[in-house]
mmCIF file of C-alpha atoms and ligand atoms in Angstrom:
data_model
loop_
_atom_site.group_PDB
_atom_site.id
_atom_site.type_symbol
_atom_site.label_atom_id
_atom_site.label_comp_id
_atom_site.label_asym_id
_atom_site.label_seq_id
_atom_site.Cartn_x
_atom_site.Cartn_y
_atom_site.Cartn_z
ATOM 1 C CA MET A 768 37.342 98.359 35.309
ATOM 2 C CA LYS A 769 38.360 96.245 38.205
ATOM 3 C CA THR A 770 35.959 96.759 41.010
ATOM 4 C CA ALA A 771 36.061 94.884 44.321
ATOM 5 C CA ILE A 772 33.801 95.035 47.471
ATOM 6 C CA TYR A 773 34.925 95.385 51.035
ATOM 7 C CA PRO A 774 32.123 93.877 53.113
ATOM 8 C CA GLY A 775 31.840 93.999 56.962
ATOM 9 C CA THR A 776 29.763 95.144 59.772
ATOM 10 C CA PHE A 777 31.616 98.295 60.616
ATOM 11 C CA ASP A 778 30.411 98.585 64.178
ATOM 12 C CA PRO A 779 32.463 100.980 63.994
ATOM 13 C CA ILE A 780 34.788 101.482 61.176
ATOM 14 C CA THR A 781 38.443 101.608 62.604
ATOM 15 C CA ASN A 782 41.705 102.735 61.257
ATOM 16 C CA GLY A 783 42.611 98.853 60.653
ATOM 17 C CA HIS A 784 39.544 98.751 58.301
ATOM 18 C CA LEU A 785 40.897 102.128 56.484
ATOM 19 C CA CYS A 786 44.331 100.618 56.186
ATOM 20 C CA ILE A 787 42.851 97.531 54.363
ATOM 21 C CA LEU A 788 40.809 99.738 52.188
ATOM 22 C CA GLN A 789 43.578 101.881 51.371
ATOM 23 C CA LYS A 790 45.593 98.926 50.149
ATOM 24 C CA GLY A 791 42.553 97.707 48.062
ATOM 25 C CA THR A 792 42.492 101.070 46.082
ATOM 26 C CA LYS A 793 46.122 100.530 44.881
ATOM 27 C CA VAL A 794 44.933 97.369 43.295
ATOM 28 C CA PHE A 795 41.280 98.103 42.316
ATOM 29 C CA ASP A 796 39.629 100.654 40.095
ATOM 30 C CA LYS A 797 37.031 101.086 42.578
ATOM 31 C CA VAL A 798 36.226 99.673 45.987
ATOM 32 C CA VAL A 799 32.480 99.481 47.123
ATOM 33 C CA LEU A 800 32.708 99.340 50.980
ATOM 34 C CA ALA A 801 29.755 97.218 51.826
ATOM 35 C CA VAL A 802 27.950 97.993 55.118
ATOM 36 C CA ALA A 803 26.009 94.918 56.087
ATOM 37 C CA GLU A 804 22.436 95.544 57.298
ATOM 38 C CA PHE A 805 21.886 92.318 58.894
ATOM 39 C CA THR A 806 25.126 91.178 60.975
ATOM 40 C CA GLY A 807 23.905 88.401 63.151
ATOM 41 C CA LYS A 808 25.840 90.416 65.867
ATOM 42 C CA ASP A 809 24.258 92.845 68.586
ATOM 43 C CA SER A 810 25.217 96.002 67.070
ATOM 44 C CA VAL A 811 25.791 99.245 69.070
ATOM 45 C CA LEU A 812 25.366 101.509 66.090
ATOM 46 C CA SER A 813 22.264 101.490 63.826
ATOM 47 C CA THR A 814 22.767 100.732 60.111
ATOM 48 C CA GLU A 815 22.378 104.369 59.480
ATOM 49 C CA GLU A 816 24.946 105.432 61.922
ATOM 50 C CA ARG A 817 27.602 102.604 60.765
ATOM 51 C CA TYR A 818 26.906 103.794 57.229
ATOM 52 C CA ASN A 819 27.147 107.523 57.771
ATOM 53 C CA LEU A 820 30.457 106.909 59.701
ATOM 54 C CA CYS A 821 31.929 104.935 56.903
ATOM 55 C CA VAL A 822 30.810 107.730 54.346
ATOM 56 C CA GLU A 823 32.469 110.315 56.464
ATOM 57 C CA ALA A 824 35.643 108.318 57.299
ATOM 58 C CA THR A 825 36.441 107.591 53.590
ATOM 59 C CA LYS A 826 35.335 110.797 52.031
ATOM 60 C CA ASP A 827 38.795 111.776 51.235
ATOM 61 C CA LEU A 828 39.672 108.354 49.468
ATOM 62 C CA PRO A 829 39.714 108.271 46.086
ATOM 63 C CA GLY A 830 38.227 105.281 44.225
ATOM 64 C CA VAL A 831 36.014 104.414 47.175
ATOM 65 C CA GLU A 832 32.207 104.322 47.379
ATOM 66 C CA VAL A 833 29.895 103.214 50.560
ATOM 67 C CA GLN A 834 26.808 101.135 50.097
ATOM 68 C CA ARG A 835 24.625 99.388 52.286
ATOM 69 C CA PHE A 836 23.549 95.691 51.573
ATOM 70 C CA ASP A 837 21.224 93.112 52.864
ATOM 71 C CA GLY A 838 21.107 89.473 52.232
ATOM 72 C CA LEU A 839 23.838 87.272 50.716
ATOM 73 C CA VAL A 840 27.012 89.079 50.117
ATOM 74 C CA VAL A 841 27.539 87.328 46.737
ATOM 75 C CA ASN A 842 24.315 88.790 45.457
ATOM 76 C CA PHE A 843 25.422 92.403 46.395
ATOM 77 C CA ALA A 844 28.711 91.772 44.671
ATOM 78 C CA ARG A 845 27.071 90.479 41.538
ATOM 79 C CA LYS A 846 24.797 93.625 41.439
ATOM 80 C CA VAL A 847 27.697 95.993 41.578
ATOM 81 C CA LYS A 848 29.597 93.994 39.114
ATOM 82 C CA ALA A 849 32.533 93.142 41.463
ATOM 83 C CA ASN A 850 34.483 90.204 40.886
ATOM 84 C CA ALA A 851 36.663 90.382 44.053
ATOM 85 C CA MET A 852 36.023 90.642 47.672
ATOM 86 C CA ILE A 853 38.654 92.285 50.070
ATOM 87 C CA ARG A 854 38.998 90.995 53.583
ATOM 88 C CA GLY A 855 41.661 91.824 56.010
ATOM 89 C CA LEU A 856 43.669 88.896 57.564
ATOM 90 C CA ARG A 857 44.861 89.992 61.121
ATOM 91 C CA ALA A 858 46.058 87.014 63.010
ATOM 92 C CA LEU A 859 46.327 83.156 62.207
ATOM 93 C CA SER A 860 43.287 82.947 64.102
ATOM 94 C CA ASP A 861 41.234 84.921 61.342
ATOM 95 C CA PHE A 862 42.429 82.376 59.026
ATOM 96 C CA GLU A 863 40.092 79.346 59.295
ATOM 97 C CA TYR A 864 36.936 81.502 59.506
ATOM 98 C CA GLU A 865 38.048 83.576 56.513
ATOM 99 C CA LEU A 866 38.863 80.458 54.442
ATOM 100 C CA SER A 867 35.336 78.790 55.257
ATOM 101 C CA GLN A 868 33.704 82.144 54.062
ATOM 102 C CA ALA A 869 35.819 82.609 51.023
ATOM 103 C CA LEU A 870 34.926 79.004 50.073
ATOM 104 C CA MET A 871 31.249 79.343 50.661
ATOM 105 C CA ASN A 872 31.171 82.641 48.647
ATOM 106 C CA LYS A 873 33.046 80.972 45.949
ATOM 107 C CA LYS A 874 30.700 78.078 45.748
ATOM 108 C CA LEU A 875 27.479 80.455 45.711
ATOM 109 C CA TYR A 876 29.197 82.735 43.076
ATOM 110 C CA ASP A 877 31.955 81.373 40.876
ATOM 111 C CA GLU A 878 32.824 84.736 39.370
ATOM 112 C CA ILE A 879 34.091 85.921 42.797
ATOM 113 C CA ASP A 880 37.330 85.509 44.479
ATOM 114 C CA THR A 881 38.481 86.664 47.883
ATOM 115 C CA VAL A 882 41.695 88.730 48.199
ATOM 116 C CA PHE A 883 43.283 89.281 51.699
ATOM 117 C CA PHE A 884 45.384 92.172 52.760
ATOM 118 C CA LEU A 885 47.344 92.295 55.956
ATOM 119 C CA PRO A 886 46.931 95.674 58.007
ATOM 120 C CA GLU A 887 49.920 97.512 59.528
ATOM 121 C CA SER A 888 51.047 95.590 62.474
ATOM 122 C CA LYS A 889 49.886 98.301 64.777
ATOM 123 C CA TYR A 890 46.320 97.231 63.820
ATOM 124 C CA LEU A 891 46.865 93.527 63.843
ATOM 125 C CA TYR A 892 44.778 92.798 67.249
ATOM 126 C CA LEU A 893 42.320 95.682 66.714
ATOM 127 C CA SER A 894 38.693 94.842 66.243
ATOM 128 C CA SER A 895 35.412 96.848 66.623
ATOM 129 C CA THR A 896 34.353 95.220 69.653
ATOM 130 C CA MET A 897 37.516 96.265 71.462
ATOM 131 C CA VAL A 898 37.048 99.811 70.243
ATOM 132 C CA ARG A 899 33.468 99.800 71.666
ATOM 133 C CA GLN A 900 34.441 98.391 74.953
ATOM 134 C CA VAL A 901 37.467 100.645 75.713
ATOM 135 C CA MET A 902 35.345 103.823 75.005
ATOM 136 C CA GLN A 903 32.586 102.711 76.974
ATOM 137 C CA LEU A 904 34.851 102.268 80.045
ATOM 138 C CA GLY A 905 36.471 105.687 79.172
ATOM 139 C CA GLY A 906 39.922 104.599 77.849
ATOM 140 C CA ASP A 907 41.589 106.492 74.961
ATOM 141 C CA VAL A 908 41.674 104.830 71.402
ATOM 142 C CA HIS A 909 41.796 107.795 69.546
ATOM 143 C CA ASP A 910 44.799 106.959 67.261
ATOM 144 C CA LEU A 911 43.106 103.640 66.149
ATOM 145 C CA ILE A 912 39.652 105.204 65.006
ATOM 146 C CA PRO A 913 38.653 108.127 62.747
ATOM 147 C CA ASN A 914 37.542 111.393 64.587
ATOM 148 C CA CYS A 915 34.146 111.017 63.319
ATOM 149 C CA VAL A 916 33.733 107.797 65.192
ATOM 150 C CA GLU A 917 35.277 108.714 68.558
ATOM 151 C CA GLU A 918 32.676 111.696 68.663
ATOM 152 C CA VAL A 919 29.880 109.446 67.789
ATOM 153 C CA LEU A 920 30.710 106.797 70.079
ATOM 154 C CA ARG A 921 31.542 109.284 72.960
ATOM 155 C CA ARG A 922 28.235 110.893 72.554
ATOM 156 C CA LYS A 923 26.395 107.479 72.541
ATOM 157 C CA PHE A 924 28.129 106.163 75.782
ATOM 158 C CA GLU A 925 27.580 109.624 77.743
ATOM 159 C CA GLN A 926 23.774 109.526 76.841
ATOM 160 C CA ALA A 927 23.866 105.773 78.061
HETATM 161 N N1 COA B 1216 40.853 96.105 61.408
HETATM 162 C C1 COA B 1216 40.031 96.203 62.474
HETATM 163 N N2 COA B 1216 38.949 95.146 62.863
HETATM 164 C C2 COA B 1216 39.080 94.113 61.821
HETATM 165 C C3 COA B 1216 39.494 94.136 60.630
HETATM 166 C C4 COA B 1216 40.827 95.357 60.311
HETATM 167 N N3 COA B 1216 41.542 95.300 59.390
HETATM 168 N N4 COA B 1216 39.547 93.148 60.052
HETATM 169 C C5 COA B 1216 38.259 92.644 60.505
HETATM 170 N N5 COA B 1216 38.110 93.167 61.708
HETATM 171 C C6 COA B 1216 37.196 92.906 62.743
HETATM 172 C C7 COA B 1216 35.901 93.546 62.364
HETATM 173 O O1 COA B 1216 35.587 94.741 62.872
HETATM 174 C C8 COA B 1216 35.042 92.361 63.443
HETATM 175 O O2 COA B 1216 35.020 92.753 64.620
HETATM 176 P P1 COA B 1216 33.727 92.477 65.635
HETATM 177 O O3 COA B 1216 33.398 91.374 65.644
HETATM 178 O O4 COA B 1216 34.473 93.167 66.847
HETATM 179 O O5 COA B 1216 32.600 93.486 65.055
HETATM 180 C C9 COA B 1216 35.887 91.106 63.207
HETATM 181 O O6 COA B 1216 37.081 91.525 62.831
HETATM 182 C C10 COA B 1216 35.495 90.133 62.359
HETATM 183 O O7 COA B 1216 34.424 90.382 61.517
HETATM 184 P P2 COA B 1216 33.594 89.226 60.985
HETATM 185 O O8 COA B 1216 33.083 88.315 62.226
HETATM 186 O O9 COA B 1216 34.242 88.645 59.822
HETATM 187 O O10 COA B 1216 32.570 90.272 60.290
HETATM 188 P P3 COA B 1216 32.500 91.373 59.584
HETATM 189 O O11 COA B 1216 31.881 92.218 60.592
HETATM 190 O O12 COA B 1216 33.887 91.858 59.022
HETATM 191 O O13 COA B 1216 31.441 91.174 58.326
HETATM 192 C C11 COA B 1216 30.228 89.933 56.631
HETATM 193 C C12 COA B 1216 31.074 89.790 58.029
HETATM 194 C C13 COA B 1216 28.987 90.972 56.918
HETATM 195 C C14 COA B 1216 31.280 90.215 55.648
HETATM 196 C C15 COA B 1216 29.460 88.559 56.558
HETATM 197 O O14 COA B 1216 28.839 88.084 57.697
HETATM 198 C C16 COA B 1216 28.624 88.577 55.434
HETATM 199 O O15 COA B 1216 29.065 88.343 54.308
HETATM 200 N N6 COA B 1216 27.399 88.682 55.680
HETATM 201 C C17 COA B 1216 26.176 88.663 54.667
HETATM 202 C C18 COA B 1216 25.466 87.257 54.629
HETATM 203 C C19 COA B 1216 26.329 86.364 53.705
HETATM 204 O O16 COA B 1216 26.535 86.335 52.518
HETATM 205 N N7 COA B 1216 26.668 85.212 54.451
HETATM 206 C C20 COA B 1216 27.273 84.130 53.966
HETATM 207 C C21 COA B 1216 28.929 84.368 53.829
HETATM 208 S S1 COA B 1216 29.575 82.767 53.523
#
């Protein structure tokens, strides 16, 4: 059984993430979408909200399981017996950061290798920050995010 993890903040999960995830499920028997509790970023959504939206957005994708993790990502990979980590590479600018992360993760846990997938070109310049910003300012990004994400973010920004 080939298991991979796909870690991230997912604040919120976008169609770009789902695109990467779908590609991962074609290569691995199981992909654990790993929602980081500690992100080092100012998250708009709580861990609970980020996790719930990931569960909802992936409920029809076979071979996907959503879990939360805290601490080092390699320890989580070891716990779920994954020997691959999926990451998306959008533009060249992602490369250097991803390379350093992949090398550090490999140093920390030699059993893990990072596998990169390219998203469809329409998601190449998408980021969670951009989605949050556009929605906060009333813009329309419904074709870039799952419906459940749009509903939760809309409610959150209306309340604020
Ligand atoms: N579609 C849309 N957006 C995408 C994307 C895609 N295919 N691929 C990446 N992104 C976005 C992310 O949403 C994120 O956007 P944001 O900054 O606006 O939220 C951005 O690209 C890059 O994210 P990144 O900084 O790589 O973080 P991440 O949110 O993807 O997750 C962790 C990083 C959680 C995997 C990493 O910090 C980690 O492993 N933490 C645990 C602690 C640890 O082990 N540290 C040592 C690692 S060497």
